[in-house]
Tab-separated table of C-alpha atoms (C1' of nucleotides) in Angstrom:
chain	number	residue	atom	x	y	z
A	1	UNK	CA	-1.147	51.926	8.795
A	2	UNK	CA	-3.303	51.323	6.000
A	3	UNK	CA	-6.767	51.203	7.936
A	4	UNK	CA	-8.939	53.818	7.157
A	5	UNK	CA	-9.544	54.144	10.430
A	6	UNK	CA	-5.792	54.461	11.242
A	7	UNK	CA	-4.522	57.654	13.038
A	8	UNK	CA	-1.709	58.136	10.639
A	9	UNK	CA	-3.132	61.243	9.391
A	10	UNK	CA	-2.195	63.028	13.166
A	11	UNK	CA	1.233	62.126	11.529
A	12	UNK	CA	3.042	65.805	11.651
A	13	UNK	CA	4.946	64.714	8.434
A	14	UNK	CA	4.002	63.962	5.082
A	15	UNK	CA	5.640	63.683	1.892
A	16	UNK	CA	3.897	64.819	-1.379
A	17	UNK	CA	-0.042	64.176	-1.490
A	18	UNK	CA	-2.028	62.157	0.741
A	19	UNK	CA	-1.017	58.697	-0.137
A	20	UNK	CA	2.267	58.954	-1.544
A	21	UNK	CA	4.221	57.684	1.248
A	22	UNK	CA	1.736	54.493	1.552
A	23	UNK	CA	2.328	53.836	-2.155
A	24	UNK	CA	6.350	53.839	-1.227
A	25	UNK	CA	5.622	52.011	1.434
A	26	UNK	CA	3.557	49.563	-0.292
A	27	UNK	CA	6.373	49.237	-2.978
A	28	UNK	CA	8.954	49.132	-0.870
A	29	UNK	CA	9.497	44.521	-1.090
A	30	UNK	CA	8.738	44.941	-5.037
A	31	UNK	CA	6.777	46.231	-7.762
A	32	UNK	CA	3.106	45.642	-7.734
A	33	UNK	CA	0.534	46.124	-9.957
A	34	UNK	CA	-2.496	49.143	-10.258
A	35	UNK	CA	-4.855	46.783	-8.264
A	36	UNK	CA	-2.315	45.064	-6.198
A	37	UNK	CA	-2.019	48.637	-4.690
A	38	UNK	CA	-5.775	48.957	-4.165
A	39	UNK	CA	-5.663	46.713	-1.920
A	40	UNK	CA	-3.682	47.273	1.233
A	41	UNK	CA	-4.338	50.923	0.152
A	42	UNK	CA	-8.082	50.869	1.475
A	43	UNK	CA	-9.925	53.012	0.246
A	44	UNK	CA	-8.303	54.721	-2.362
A	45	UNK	CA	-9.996	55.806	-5.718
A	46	UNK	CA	-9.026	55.022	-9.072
A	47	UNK	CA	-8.352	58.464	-9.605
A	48	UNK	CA	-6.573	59.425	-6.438
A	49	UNK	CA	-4.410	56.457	-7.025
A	50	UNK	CA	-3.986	57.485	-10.447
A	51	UNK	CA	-2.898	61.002	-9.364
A	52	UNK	CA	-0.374	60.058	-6.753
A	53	UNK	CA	1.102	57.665	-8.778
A	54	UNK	CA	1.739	59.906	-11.885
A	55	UNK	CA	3.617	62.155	-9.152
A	56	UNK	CA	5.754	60.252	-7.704
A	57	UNK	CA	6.454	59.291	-11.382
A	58	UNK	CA	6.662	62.437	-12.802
A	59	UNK	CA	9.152	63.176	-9.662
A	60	UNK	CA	11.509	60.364	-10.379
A	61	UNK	CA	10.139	58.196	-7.089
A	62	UNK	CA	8.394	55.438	-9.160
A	63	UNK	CA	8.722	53.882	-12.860
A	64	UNK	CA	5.733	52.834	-14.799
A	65	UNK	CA	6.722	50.013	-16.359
A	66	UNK	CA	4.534	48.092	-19.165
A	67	UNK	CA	4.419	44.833	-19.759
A	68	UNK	CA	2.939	42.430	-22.736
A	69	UNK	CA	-0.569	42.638	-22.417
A	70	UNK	CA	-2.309	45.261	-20.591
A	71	UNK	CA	-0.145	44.504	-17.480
A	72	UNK	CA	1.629	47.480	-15.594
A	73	UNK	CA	3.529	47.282	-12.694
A	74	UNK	CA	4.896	50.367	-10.788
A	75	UNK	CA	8.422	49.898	-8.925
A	76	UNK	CA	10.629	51.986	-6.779
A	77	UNK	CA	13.671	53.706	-8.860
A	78	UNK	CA	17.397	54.331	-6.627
A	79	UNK	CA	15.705	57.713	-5.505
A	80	UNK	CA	12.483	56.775	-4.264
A	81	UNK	CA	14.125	53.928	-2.421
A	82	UNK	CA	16.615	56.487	-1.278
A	83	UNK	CA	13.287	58.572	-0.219
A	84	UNK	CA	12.513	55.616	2.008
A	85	UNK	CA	15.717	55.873	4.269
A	86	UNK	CA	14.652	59.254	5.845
A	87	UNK	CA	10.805	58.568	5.548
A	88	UNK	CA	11.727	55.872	8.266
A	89	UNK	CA	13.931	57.947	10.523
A	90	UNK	CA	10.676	60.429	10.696
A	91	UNK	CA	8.293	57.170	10.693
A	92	UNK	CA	10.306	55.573	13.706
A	93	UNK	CA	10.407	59.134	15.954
A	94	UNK	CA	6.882	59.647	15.593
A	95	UNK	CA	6.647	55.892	16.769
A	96	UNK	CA	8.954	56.410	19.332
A	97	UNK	CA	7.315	59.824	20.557
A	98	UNK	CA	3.359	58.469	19.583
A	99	UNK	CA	2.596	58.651	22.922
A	100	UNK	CA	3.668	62.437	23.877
A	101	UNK	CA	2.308	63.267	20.389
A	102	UNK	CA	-1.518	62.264	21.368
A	103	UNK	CA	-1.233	63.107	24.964
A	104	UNK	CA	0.296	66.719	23.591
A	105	UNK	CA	-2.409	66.930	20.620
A	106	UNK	CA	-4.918	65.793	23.545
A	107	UNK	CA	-3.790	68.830	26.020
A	108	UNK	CA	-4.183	71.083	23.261
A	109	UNK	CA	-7.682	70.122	22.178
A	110	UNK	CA	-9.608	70.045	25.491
A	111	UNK	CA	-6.957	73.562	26.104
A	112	UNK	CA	-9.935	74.833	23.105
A	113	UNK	CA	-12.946	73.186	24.844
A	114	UNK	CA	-14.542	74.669	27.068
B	1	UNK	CA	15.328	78.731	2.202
B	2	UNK	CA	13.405	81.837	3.354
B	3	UNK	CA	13.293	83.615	0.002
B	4	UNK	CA	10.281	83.796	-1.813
B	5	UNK	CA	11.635	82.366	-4.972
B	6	UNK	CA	13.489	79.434	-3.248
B	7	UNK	CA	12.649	76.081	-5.073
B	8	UNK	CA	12.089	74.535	-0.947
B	9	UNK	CA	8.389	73.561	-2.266
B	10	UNK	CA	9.875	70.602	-4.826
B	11	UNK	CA	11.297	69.498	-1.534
B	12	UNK	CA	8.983	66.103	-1.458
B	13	UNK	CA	8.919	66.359	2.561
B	14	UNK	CA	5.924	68.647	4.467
B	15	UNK	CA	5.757	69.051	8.031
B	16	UNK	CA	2.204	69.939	8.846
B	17	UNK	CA	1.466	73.136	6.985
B	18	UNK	CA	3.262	75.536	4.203
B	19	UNK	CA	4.614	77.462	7.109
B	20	UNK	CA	5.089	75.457	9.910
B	21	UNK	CA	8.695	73.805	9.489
B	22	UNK	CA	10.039	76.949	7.888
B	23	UNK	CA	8.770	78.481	11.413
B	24	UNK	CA	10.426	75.373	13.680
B	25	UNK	CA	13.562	76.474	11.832
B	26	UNK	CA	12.945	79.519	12.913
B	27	UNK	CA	12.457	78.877	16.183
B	28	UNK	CA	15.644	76.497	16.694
B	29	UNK	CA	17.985	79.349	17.958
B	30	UNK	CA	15.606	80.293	20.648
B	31	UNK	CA	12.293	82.079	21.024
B	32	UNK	CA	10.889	84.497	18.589
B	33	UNK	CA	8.767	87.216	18.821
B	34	UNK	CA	5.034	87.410	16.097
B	35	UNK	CA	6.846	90.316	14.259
B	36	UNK	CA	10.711	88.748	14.460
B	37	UNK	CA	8.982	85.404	12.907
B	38	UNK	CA	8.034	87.668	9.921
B	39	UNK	CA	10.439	89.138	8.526
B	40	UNK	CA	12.677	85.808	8.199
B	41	UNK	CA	9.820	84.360	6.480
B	42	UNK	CA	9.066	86.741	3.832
B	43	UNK	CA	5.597	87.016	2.555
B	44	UNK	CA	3.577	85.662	5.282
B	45	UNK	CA	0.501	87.097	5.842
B	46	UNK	CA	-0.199	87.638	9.529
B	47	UNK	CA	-3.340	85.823	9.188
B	48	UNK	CA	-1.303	82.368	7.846
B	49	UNK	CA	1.579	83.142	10.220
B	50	UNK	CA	-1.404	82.805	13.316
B	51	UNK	CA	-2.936	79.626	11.491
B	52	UNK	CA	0.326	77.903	11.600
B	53	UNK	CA	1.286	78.851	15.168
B	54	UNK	CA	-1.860	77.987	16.463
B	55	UNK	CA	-1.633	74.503	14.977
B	56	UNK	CA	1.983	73.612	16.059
B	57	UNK	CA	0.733	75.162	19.401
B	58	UNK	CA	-2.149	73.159	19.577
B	59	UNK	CA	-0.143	70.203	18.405
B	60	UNK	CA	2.489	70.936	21.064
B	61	UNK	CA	5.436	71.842	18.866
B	62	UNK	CA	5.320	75.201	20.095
B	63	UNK	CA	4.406	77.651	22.903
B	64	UNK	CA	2.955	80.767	23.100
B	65	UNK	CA	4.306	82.919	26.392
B	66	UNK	CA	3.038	86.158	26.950
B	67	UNK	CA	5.054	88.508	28.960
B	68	UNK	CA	4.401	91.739	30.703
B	69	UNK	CA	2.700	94.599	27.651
B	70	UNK	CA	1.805	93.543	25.035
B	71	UNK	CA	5.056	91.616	24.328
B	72	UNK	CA	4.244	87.754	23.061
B	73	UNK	CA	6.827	85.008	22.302
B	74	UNK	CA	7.119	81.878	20.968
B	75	UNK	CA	9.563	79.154	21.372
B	76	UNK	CA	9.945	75.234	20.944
B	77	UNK	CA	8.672	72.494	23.537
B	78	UNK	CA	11.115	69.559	24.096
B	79	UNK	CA	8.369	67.825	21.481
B	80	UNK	CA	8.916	70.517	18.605
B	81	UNK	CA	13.000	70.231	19.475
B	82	UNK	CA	12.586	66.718	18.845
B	83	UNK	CA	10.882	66.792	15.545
B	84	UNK	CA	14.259	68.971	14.606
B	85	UNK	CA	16.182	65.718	14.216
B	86	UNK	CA	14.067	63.841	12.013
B	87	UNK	CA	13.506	67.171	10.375
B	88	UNK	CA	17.439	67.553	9.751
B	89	UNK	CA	17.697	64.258	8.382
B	90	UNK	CA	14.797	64.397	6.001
B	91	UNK	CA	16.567	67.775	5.121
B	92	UNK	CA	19.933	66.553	5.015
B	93	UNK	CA	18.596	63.841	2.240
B	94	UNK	CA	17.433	66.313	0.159
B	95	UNK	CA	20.329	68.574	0.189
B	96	UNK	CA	22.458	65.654	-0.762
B	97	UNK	CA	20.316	64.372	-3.704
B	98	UNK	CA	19.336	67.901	-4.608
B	99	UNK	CA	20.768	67.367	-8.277
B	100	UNK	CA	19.287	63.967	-8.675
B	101	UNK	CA	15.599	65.620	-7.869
B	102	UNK	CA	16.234	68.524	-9.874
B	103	UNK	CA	17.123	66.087	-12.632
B	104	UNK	CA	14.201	63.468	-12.174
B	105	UNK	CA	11.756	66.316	-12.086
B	106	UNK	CA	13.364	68.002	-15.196
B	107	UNK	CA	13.317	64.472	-16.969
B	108	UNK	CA	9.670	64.064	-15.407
B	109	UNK	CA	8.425	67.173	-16.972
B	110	UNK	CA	10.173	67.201	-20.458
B	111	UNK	CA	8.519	63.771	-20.798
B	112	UNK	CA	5.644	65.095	-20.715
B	113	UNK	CA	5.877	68.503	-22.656
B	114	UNK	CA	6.304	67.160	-26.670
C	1	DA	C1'	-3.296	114.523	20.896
C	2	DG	C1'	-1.779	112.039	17.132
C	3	DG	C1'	0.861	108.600	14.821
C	4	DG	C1'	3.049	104.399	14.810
C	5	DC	C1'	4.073	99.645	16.370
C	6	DT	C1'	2.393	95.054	18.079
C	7	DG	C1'	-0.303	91.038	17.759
C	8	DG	C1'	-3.477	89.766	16.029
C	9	DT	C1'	-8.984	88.983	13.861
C	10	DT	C1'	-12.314	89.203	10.207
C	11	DT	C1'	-13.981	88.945	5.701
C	12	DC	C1'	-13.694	87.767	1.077
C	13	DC	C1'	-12.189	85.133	-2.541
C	14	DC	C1'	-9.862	81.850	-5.421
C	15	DA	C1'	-7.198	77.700	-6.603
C	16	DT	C1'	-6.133	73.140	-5.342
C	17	DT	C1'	-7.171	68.562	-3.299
C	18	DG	C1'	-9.494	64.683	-3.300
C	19	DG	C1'	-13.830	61.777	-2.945
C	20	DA	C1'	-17.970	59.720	-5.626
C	21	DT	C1'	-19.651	58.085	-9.592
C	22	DA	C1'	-19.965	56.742	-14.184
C	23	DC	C1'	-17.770	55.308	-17.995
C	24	DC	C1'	-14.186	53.250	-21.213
C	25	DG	C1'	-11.402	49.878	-24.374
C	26	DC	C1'	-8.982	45.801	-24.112
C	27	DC	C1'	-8.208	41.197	-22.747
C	28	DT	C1'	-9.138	36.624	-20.700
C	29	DT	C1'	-12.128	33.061	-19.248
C	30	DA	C1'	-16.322	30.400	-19.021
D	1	DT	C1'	-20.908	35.392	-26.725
D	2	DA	C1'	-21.211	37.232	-22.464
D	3	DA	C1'	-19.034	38.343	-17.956
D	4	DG	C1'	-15.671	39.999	-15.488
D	5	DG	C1'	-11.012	41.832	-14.451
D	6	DC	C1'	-7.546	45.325	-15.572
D	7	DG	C1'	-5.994	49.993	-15.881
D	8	DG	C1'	-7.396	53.567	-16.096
D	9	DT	C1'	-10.478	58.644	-17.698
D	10	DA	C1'	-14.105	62.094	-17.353
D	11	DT	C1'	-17.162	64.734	-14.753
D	12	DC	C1'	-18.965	66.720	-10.855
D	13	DC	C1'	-18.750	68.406	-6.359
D	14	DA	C1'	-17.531	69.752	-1.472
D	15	DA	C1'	-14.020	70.797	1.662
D	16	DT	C1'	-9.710	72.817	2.632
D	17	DG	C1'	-5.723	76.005	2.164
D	18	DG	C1'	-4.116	80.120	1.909
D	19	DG	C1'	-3.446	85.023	0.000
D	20	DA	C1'	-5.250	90.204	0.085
D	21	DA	C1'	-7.029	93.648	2.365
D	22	DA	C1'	-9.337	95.863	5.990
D	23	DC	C1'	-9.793	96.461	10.623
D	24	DC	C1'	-8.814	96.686	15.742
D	25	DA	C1'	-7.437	97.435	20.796
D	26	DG	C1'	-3.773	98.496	23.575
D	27	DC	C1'	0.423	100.570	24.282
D	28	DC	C1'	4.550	103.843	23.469
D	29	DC	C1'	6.695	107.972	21.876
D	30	DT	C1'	6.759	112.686	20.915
DNA sequence: AGGGCTGGTTTCCCATTGGATACCGCCTTA
DNA sequence: TAAGGCGGTATCCAATGGGAAACCAGCCCT
């Protein structure tokens, strides 16, 4: 799911940018810190990071919380872990229909080729 | 939800494109003719109406049937039914913590006007 | 014969998204 | 004292999304 290779983007839902629902799902056993997320979340810039996060803050999904030191660590509030019961009803049909989705995404490409 | 000033864009879930669950909806009662598919969703341009059926077509969501004339319709495949449920359920969520987004986002925002 | 409706296509244009890269102040550790 | 990690920002740039407007062929109606 995180590869960046990883065919999540055929994925006919999303929720808010790019990698919001990663970040949810990356915060979903805890609160981790900036480069804690950079991590599993390969490839992400600084900035795009940066972006999504101050989202899914400024939407009431994530708290931004500050700690002695420079230390920040970013945690789920009730709503975004709310956000995370329907994001796996629509993550487990597209598992359970991943199969007719490529075969129908696959029928519909080669229907343009040729 | 159709309206042109209807807040359905802080909704945090997308399917695929601007249009294209506003045009599964519209398709959930049974098929729909190019011209019946516009007037529900006001302010589509014809060009973005075609860009949005062409993808859930080519995606498999959706088929195109051509009839004798000149007469064109388009209705769900048991793949772009399917996505309903999910759909429903993401949409239920947000209808039942509409007030709670409305309120993060307001909080969100007034945090950081100052 | 002309005007309208249908189902688009084409062109142009602009705003937004998001990647790459460089840079930054602060803190800890060696 | 220097190096590196942390948590970002600033700048630039290319690709995409999507609206506006014009156009079009084929049909139907009068």
């Amino acid at each position: 799911m995180f590869d960046p290779v990883c065919p999540s983007p055929l994925v006919p839902f999303r929720v808010g940018d790019k990698w919001a629902t990663l970040i949810l799902r990356c915060l979903q056993d805890g609160p981790r810190r900036f480069s804690e997320l950079r991590v599993p979340l390969r490839g992400v810039t600084a900035k795009s990071l940066t972006q999504s996060l101050r989202g899914l803050e400024r939407d009431g999904f994530v708290v931004r919380e500050e700690y002695e030191g420079r230390r920040v660590e970013y945690a789920l509030t009730p709503l975004g872990r709310g956000l995370l019961v329907p994001l796996d009803t629509a993550c487990e049909w597209t598992r359970e229909h991943w199969d007719e989705l490529i075969d129908a995404q696959e029928a519909g490409l080669s229907a343009t080729d040729h």
